[in-house]
Coordinates of C-alpha atoms in Angstrom, one line a residue:
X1 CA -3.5 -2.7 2.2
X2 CA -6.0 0.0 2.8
X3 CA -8.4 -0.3 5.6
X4 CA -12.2 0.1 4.5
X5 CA -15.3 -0.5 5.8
X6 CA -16.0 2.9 6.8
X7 CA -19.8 3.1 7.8
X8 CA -18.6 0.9 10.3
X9 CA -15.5 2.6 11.6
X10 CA -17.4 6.1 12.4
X11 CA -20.5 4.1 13.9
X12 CA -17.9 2.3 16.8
X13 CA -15.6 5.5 16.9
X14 CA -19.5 7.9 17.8
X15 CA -20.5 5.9 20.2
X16 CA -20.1 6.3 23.5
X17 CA -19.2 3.8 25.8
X18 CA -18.2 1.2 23.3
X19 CA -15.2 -0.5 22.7
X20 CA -13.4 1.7 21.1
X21 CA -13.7 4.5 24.5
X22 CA -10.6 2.7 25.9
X23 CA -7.4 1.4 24.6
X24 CA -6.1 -0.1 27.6
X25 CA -6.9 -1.9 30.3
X26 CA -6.4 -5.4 30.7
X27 CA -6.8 -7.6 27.4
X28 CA -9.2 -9.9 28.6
X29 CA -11.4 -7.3 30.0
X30 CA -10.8 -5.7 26.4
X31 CA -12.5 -9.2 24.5
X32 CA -15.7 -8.7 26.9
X33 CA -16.0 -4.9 25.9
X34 CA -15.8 -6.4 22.3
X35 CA -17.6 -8.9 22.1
X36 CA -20.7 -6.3 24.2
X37 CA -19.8 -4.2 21.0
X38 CA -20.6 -6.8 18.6
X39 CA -23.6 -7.6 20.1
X40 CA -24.9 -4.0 20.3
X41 CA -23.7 -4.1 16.3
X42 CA -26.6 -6.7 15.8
X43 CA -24.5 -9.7 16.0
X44 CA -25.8 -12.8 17.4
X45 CA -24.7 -13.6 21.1
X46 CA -23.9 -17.2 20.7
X47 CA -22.4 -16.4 17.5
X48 CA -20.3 -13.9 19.1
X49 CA -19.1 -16.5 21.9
X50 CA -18.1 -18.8 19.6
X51 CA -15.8 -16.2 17.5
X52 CA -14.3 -14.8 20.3
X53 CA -13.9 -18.2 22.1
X54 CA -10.4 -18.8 21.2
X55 CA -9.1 -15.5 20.8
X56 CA -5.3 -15.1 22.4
X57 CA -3.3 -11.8 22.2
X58 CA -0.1 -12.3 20.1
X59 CA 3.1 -10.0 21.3
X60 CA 4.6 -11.2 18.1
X61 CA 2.3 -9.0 16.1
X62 CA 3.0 -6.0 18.0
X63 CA 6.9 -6.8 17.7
X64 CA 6.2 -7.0 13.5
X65 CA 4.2 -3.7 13.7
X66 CA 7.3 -1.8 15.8
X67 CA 9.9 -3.4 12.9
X68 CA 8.9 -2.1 9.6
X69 CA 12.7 -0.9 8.5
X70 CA 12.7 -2.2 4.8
X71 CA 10.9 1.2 3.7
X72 CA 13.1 3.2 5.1
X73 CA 15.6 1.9 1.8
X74 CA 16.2 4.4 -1.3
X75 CA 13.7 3.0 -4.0
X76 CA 16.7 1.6 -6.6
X77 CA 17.8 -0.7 -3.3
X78 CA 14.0 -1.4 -1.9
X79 CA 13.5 -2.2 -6.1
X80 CA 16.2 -4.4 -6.4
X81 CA 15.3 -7.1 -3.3
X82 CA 11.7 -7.4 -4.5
X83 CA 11.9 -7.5 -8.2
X84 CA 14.0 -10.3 -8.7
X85 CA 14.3 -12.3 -12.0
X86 CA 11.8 -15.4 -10.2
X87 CA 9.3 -12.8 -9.8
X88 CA 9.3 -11.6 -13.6
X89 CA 9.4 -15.4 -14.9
X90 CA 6.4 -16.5 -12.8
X91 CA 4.6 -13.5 -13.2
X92 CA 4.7 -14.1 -16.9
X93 CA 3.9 -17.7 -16.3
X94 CA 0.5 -17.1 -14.1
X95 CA -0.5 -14.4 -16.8
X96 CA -0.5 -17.0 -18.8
X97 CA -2.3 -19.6 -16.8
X98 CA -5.0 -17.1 -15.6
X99 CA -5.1 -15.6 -19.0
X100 CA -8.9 -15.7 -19.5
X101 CA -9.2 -14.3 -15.7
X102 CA -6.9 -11.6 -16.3
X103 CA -8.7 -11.0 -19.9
X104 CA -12.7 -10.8 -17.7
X105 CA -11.2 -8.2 -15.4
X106 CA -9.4 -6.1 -17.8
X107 CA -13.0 -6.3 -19.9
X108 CA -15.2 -5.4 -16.3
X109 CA -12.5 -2.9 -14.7
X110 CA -10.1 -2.3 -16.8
X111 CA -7.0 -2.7 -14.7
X112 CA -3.9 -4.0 -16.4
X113 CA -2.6 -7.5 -15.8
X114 CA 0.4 -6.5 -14.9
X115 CA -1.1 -4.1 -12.2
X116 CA -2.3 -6.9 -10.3
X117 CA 0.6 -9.4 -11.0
X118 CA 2.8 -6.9 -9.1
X119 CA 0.6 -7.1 -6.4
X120 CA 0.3 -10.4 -6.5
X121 CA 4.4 -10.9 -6.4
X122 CA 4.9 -8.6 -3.4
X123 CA 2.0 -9.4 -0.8
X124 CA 2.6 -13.1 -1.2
X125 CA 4.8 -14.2 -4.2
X126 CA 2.2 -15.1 -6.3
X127 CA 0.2 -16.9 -3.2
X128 CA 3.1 -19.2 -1.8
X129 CA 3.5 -17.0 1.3
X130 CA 0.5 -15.9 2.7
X131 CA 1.6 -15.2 6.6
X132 CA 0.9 -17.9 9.2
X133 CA -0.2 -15.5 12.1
X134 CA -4.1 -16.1 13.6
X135 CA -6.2 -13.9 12.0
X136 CA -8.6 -13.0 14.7
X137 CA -6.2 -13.2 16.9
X138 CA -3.8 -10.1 14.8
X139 CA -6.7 -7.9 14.6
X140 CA -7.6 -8.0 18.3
X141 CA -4.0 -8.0 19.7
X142 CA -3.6 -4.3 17.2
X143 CA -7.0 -3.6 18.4
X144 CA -6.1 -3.7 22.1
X145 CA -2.8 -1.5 21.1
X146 CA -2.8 2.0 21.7
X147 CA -1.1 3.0 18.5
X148 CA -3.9 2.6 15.9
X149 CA -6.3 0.8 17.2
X150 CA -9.2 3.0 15.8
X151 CA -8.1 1.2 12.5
X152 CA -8.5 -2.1 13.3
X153 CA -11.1 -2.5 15.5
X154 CA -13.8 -2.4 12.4
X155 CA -12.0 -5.1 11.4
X156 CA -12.8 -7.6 13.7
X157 CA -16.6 -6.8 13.4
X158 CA -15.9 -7.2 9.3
X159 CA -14.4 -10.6 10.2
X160 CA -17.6 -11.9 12.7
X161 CA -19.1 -11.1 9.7
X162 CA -17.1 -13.5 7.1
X163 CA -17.5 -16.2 10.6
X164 CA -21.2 -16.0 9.8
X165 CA -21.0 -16.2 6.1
X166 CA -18.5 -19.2 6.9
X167 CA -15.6 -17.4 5.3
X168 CA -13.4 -17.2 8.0
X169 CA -12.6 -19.8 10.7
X170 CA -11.1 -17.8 13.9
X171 CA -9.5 -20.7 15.4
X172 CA -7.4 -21.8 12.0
X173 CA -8.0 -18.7 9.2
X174 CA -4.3 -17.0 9.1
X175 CA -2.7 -14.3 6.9
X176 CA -0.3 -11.6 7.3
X177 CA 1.0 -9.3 11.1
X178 CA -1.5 -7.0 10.3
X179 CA -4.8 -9.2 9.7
X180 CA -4.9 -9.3 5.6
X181 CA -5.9 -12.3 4.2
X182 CA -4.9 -14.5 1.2
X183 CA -3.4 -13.9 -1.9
X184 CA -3.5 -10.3 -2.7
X185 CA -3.9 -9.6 1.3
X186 CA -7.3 -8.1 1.7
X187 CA -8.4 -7.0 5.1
X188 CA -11.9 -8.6 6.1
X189 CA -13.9 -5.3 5.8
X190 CA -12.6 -5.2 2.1
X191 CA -13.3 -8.5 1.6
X192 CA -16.6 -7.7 2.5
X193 CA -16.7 -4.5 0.7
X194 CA -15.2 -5.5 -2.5
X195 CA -14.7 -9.4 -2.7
X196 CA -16.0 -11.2 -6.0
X197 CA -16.5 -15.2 -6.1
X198 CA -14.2 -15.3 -9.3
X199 CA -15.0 -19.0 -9.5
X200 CA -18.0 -19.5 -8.8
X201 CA -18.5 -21.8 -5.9
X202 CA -20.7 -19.5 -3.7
X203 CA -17.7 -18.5 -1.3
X204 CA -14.9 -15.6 -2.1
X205 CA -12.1 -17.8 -1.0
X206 CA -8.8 -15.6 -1.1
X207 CA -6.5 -17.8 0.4
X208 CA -6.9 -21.0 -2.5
X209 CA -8.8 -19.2 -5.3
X210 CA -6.7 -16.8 -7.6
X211 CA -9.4 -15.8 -9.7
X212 CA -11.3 -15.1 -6.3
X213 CA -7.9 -13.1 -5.1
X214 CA -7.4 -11.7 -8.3
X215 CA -10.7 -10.1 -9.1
X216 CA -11.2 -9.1 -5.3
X217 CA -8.3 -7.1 -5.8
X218 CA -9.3 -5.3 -9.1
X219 CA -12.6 -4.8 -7.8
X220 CA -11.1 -2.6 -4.8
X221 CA -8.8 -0.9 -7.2
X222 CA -11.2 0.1 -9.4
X223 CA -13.7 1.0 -5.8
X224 CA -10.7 3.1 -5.2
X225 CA -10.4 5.0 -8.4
X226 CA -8.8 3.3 -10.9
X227 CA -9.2 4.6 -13.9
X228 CA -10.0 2.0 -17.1
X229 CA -7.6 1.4 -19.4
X230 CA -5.4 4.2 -18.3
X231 CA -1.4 3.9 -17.5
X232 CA 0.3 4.5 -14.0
X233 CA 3.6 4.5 -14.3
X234 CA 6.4 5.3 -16.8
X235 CA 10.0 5.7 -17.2
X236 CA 11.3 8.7 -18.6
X237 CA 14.4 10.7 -20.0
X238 CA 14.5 13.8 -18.1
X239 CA 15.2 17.2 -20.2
X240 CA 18.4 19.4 -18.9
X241 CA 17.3 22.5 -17.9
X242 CA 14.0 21.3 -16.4
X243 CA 12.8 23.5 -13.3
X244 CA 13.0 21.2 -10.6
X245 CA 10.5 22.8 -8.8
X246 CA 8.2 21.5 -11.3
X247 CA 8.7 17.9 -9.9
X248 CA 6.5 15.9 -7.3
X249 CA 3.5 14.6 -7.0
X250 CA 2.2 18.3 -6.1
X251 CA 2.2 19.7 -9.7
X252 CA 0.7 17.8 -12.3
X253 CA 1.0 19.1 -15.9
X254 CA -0.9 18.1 -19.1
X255 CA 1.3 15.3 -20.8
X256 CA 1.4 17.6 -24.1
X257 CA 3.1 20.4 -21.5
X258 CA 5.4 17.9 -20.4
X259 CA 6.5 17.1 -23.7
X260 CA 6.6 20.7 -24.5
X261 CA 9.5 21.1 -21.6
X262 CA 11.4 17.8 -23.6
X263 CA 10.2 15.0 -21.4
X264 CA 10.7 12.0 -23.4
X265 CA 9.6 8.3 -22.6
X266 CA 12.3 5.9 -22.1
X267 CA 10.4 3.3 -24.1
X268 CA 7.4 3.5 -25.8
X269 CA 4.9 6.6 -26.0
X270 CA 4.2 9.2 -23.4
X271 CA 0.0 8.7 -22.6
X272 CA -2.7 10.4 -23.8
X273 CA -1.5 14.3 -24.5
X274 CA -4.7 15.7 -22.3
X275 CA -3.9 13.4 -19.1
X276 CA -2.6 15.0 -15.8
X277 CA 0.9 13.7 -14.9
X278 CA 3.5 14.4 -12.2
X279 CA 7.4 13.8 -12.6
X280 CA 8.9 11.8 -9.8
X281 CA 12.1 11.6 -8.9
X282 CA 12.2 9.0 -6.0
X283 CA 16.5 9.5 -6.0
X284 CA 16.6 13.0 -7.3
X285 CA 17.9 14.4 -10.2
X286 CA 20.9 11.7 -10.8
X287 CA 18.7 9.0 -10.5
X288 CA 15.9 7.3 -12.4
X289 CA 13.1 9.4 -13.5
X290 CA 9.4 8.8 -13.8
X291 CA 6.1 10.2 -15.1
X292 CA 3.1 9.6 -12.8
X293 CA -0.2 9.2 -14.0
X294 CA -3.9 9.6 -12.4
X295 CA -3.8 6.2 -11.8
X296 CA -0.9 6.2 -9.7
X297 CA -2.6 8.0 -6.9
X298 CA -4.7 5.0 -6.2
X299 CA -1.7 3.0 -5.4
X300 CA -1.5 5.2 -2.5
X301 CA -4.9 3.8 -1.1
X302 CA -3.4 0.4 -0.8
X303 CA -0.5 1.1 0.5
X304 CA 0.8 4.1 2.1
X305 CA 4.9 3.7 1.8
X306 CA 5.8 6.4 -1.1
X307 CA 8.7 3.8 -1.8
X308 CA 6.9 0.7 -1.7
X309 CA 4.2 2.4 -4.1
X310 CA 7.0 3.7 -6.3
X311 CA 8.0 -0.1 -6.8
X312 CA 5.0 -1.6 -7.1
X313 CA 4.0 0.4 -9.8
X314 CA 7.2 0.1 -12.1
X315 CA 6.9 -3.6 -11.3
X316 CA 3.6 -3.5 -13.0
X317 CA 4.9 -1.6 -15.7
X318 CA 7.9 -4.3 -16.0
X319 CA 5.7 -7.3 -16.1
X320 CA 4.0 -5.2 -19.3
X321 CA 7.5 -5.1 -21.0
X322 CA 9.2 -2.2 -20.0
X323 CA 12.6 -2.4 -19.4
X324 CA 14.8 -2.5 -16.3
X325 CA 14.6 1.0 -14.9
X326 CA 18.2 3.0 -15.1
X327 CA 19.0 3.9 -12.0
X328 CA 21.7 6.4 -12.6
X329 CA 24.1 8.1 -10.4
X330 CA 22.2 9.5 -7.6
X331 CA 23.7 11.2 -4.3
X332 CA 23.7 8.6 -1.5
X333 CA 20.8 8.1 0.9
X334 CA 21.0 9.1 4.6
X335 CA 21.2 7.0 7.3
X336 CA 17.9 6.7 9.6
X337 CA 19.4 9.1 12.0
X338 CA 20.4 11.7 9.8
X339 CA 16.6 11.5 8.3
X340 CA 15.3 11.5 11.8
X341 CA 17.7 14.8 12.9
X342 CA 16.4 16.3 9.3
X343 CA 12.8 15.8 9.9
X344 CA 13.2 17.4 13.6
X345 CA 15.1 20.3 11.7
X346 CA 11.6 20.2 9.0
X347 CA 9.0 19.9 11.5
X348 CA 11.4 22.9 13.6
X349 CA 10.6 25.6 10.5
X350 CA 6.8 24.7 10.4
X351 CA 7.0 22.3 7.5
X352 CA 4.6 18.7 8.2
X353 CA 6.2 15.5 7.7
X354 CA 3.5 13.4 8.8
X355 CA 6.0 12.0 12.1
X356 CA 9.6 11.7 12.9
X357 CA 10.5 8.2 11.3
X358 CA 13.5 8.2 9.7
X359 CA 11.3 7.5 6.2
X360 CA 11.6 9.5 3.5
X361 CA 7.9 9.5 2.3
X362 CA 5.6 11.4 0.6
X363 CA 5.2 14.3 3.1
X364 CA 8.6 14.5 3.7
X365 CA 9.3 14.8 0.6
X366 CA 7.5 17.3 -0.2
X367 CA 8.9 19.4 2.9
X368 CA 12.5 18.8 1.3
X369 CA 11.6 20.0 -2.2
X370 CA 10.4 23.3 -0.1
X371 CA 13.0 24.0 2.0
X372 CA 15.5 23.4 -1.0
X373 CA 13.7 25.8 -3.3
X374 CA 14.0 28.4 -0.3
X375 CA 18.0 27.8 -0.1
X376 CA 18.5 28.0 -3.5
X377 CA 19.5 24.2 -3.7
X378 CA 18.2 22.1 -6.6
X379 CA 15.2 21.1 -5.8
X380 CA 14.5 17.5 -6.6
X381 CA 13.0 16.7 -3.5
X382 CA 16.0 14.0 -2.8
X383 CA 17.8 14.9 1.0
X384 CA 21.4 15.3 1.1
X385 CA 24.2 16.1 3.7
X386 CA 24.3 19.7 2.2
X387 CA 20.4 20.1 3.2
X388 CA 20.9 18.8 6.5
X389 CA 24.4 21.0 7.6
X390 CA 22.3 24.0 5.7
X391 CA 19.0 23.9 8.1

């Protein structure tokens, strides 16, 4: 989920001789250069102690944060292991049993349901599996780590925070690798930033309280972007003849343009005729085909993987009754190292891919679609052998 808590994250990244100065060293000498930093942030000393009193580094966090594989699978494949037919029925059944929740958040931010079902279903099955690592103890460990730690050392001031407001306990509070916590896996400075006591008890409780969860999470969406009342996500039938170069989230066409060029809605209605829209084709050409809307872009905010994003969205769309996507007959993936050896071969004729991963997101993408309009190959944005022997 996206990291917030911004105010915070320039005041400790400006200053020097904080915390953030260094990002190795020893790790105990690290929790004393924190915990100096929280106190300089306004924090109470004794207060501070006491937070920082148990705190252990985990290596089992860092070994989660090197082993993120699953999004480097095509989007039919990634689609396929997270969607199953459990997820559909109990989505339907908690959109029943949260009915009236789901009825005040569509009223107060318009975001769909099903929008926050999918969510729901992917960052902890609807709540039944919400991570068991220590909190506290994630956020310092990624802290301490040179790879990003300028992200996640807010965090842990955002989490003294929910300590004082008795929140968050950091010898038994636990969530997810990366330090999200409960149901929809909210980071502690977006808890702060955007959490909603749904129920009413005094205390935004994500872990046990779904209408907590649930309206925390539409209340970042909608701090993120979202527009009311407006789709995401749709499936569509793609026109022959369509200019491939047209497609990607980098050109965005009126709707009434689109269906101009013969774009056609798998199901339903195309959206409003005067919104922006983008085709996506997360397979290429052969496989399934979608039509972005504004809304989509805020999915990027919460998560980053073009793939998971791409799923999370039809999901949302699923659980509102559209049907299962067709997936077509698109060219077969590339293995991690032929990805890898093709974004060296990008990065070689000056295109950005945002890092040599062996992931086929967004910025890639977008370098592929380039360099296939340049060779005269159809340009759909989906990497193939003949791409990689051609650069």
């Amino acid at each position: 989920m996206r990291i917030l808590y911004a105010a915070l994250l320039a005041s400790v990244i400006a200053t020097p001789g904080s915390a953030n100065v260094a990002c190795d060293g020893g790790f105990s000498d690290f929790v004393s250069r924190m915990k100096a930093e929280a106190v300089r942030l306004g924090h109470d000393r004794a207060t501070v102690d006491r937070f920082f009193a148990s705190v252990r580094q985990d290596p089992n966090v860092i070994r989660a944060d090197r082993a993120q594989g699953i999004f480097q699978m095509p989007f039919t494949d990634f689609a396929r292991r997270l969607i199953s037919q459990g997820r559909v029925t109990n989505g339907q059944r908690n959109a029943e049993r949260y009915d009236a929740v789901f009825d005040r958040i569509e009223q107060r931010w318009g975001v769909n349901r099903g929008v926050l079902l999918a969510f729901w279903a992917f960052e902890t099955d609807y709540g039944a599996v919400q991570g068991d690592f220590n909190t506290v103890n994630a956020l310092m460990t990624l802290s301490h780590d040179c790879r990003r730690p300028d992200l996640f050392r807010p965090q842990v001031f955002a989490a003294i925070e929910l300590y004082e407001n008795d929140d968050l306990d950091p010898a038994r509070t636990t969530g997810a690798w990366a330090g999200e916590i409960g149901m929809v896996q909210m980071l502690p400075g977006d808890i702060i930033e955007s959490g909603v006591d749904g129920d009413g008890d005094g205390h935004v409780t994500l872990k046990t309280s779904a209408p907590d969860a649930l309206m925390s999470g539409a209340n970042m969406l909608s701090s993120l972007g979202w527009r009311p009342n407006e789709p995401w996500l749709q499936e569509i039938v793609l026109p022959s003849g369509l200019d491939l170069r047209l497609t990607g989230l980098e050109t965005t066409k009126p709707v009434s343009e689109w269906a101009r060029l013969g774009v056609t809605p798998r199901a339903g209605s195309l959206g409003p005729s005067n919104l922006p829209a983008s085709i996506l084709l997360p397979q290429g050409r052969n496989g399934p085909a979608f039509i972005a809307y504004p809304n989509f872009s805020v999915y990027f905010e919460w998560n980053k993987s073009f793939v998971y994003v791409m799923t999370a969205a039809y999901f949302a769309s699923r659980l509102e009754g559209a049907p299962v996507f067709s997936a077509g007959n698109p060219t077969p993936a590339l293995s991690e190292g032929q990805m890898k050896a093709l974004q060296q071969k990008l990065t070689a004729r000056g295109q950005d891919v945002g890092g040599i991963d062996g992931i086929l997101g967004r910025m890639t993408r977008a370098a592929v679609q380039k360099e296939q309009a340049r060779l005269g190959l159809p340009a759909d944005a989906w990497p193939t052998t003949e791409l990689l022997n051609r650069l």
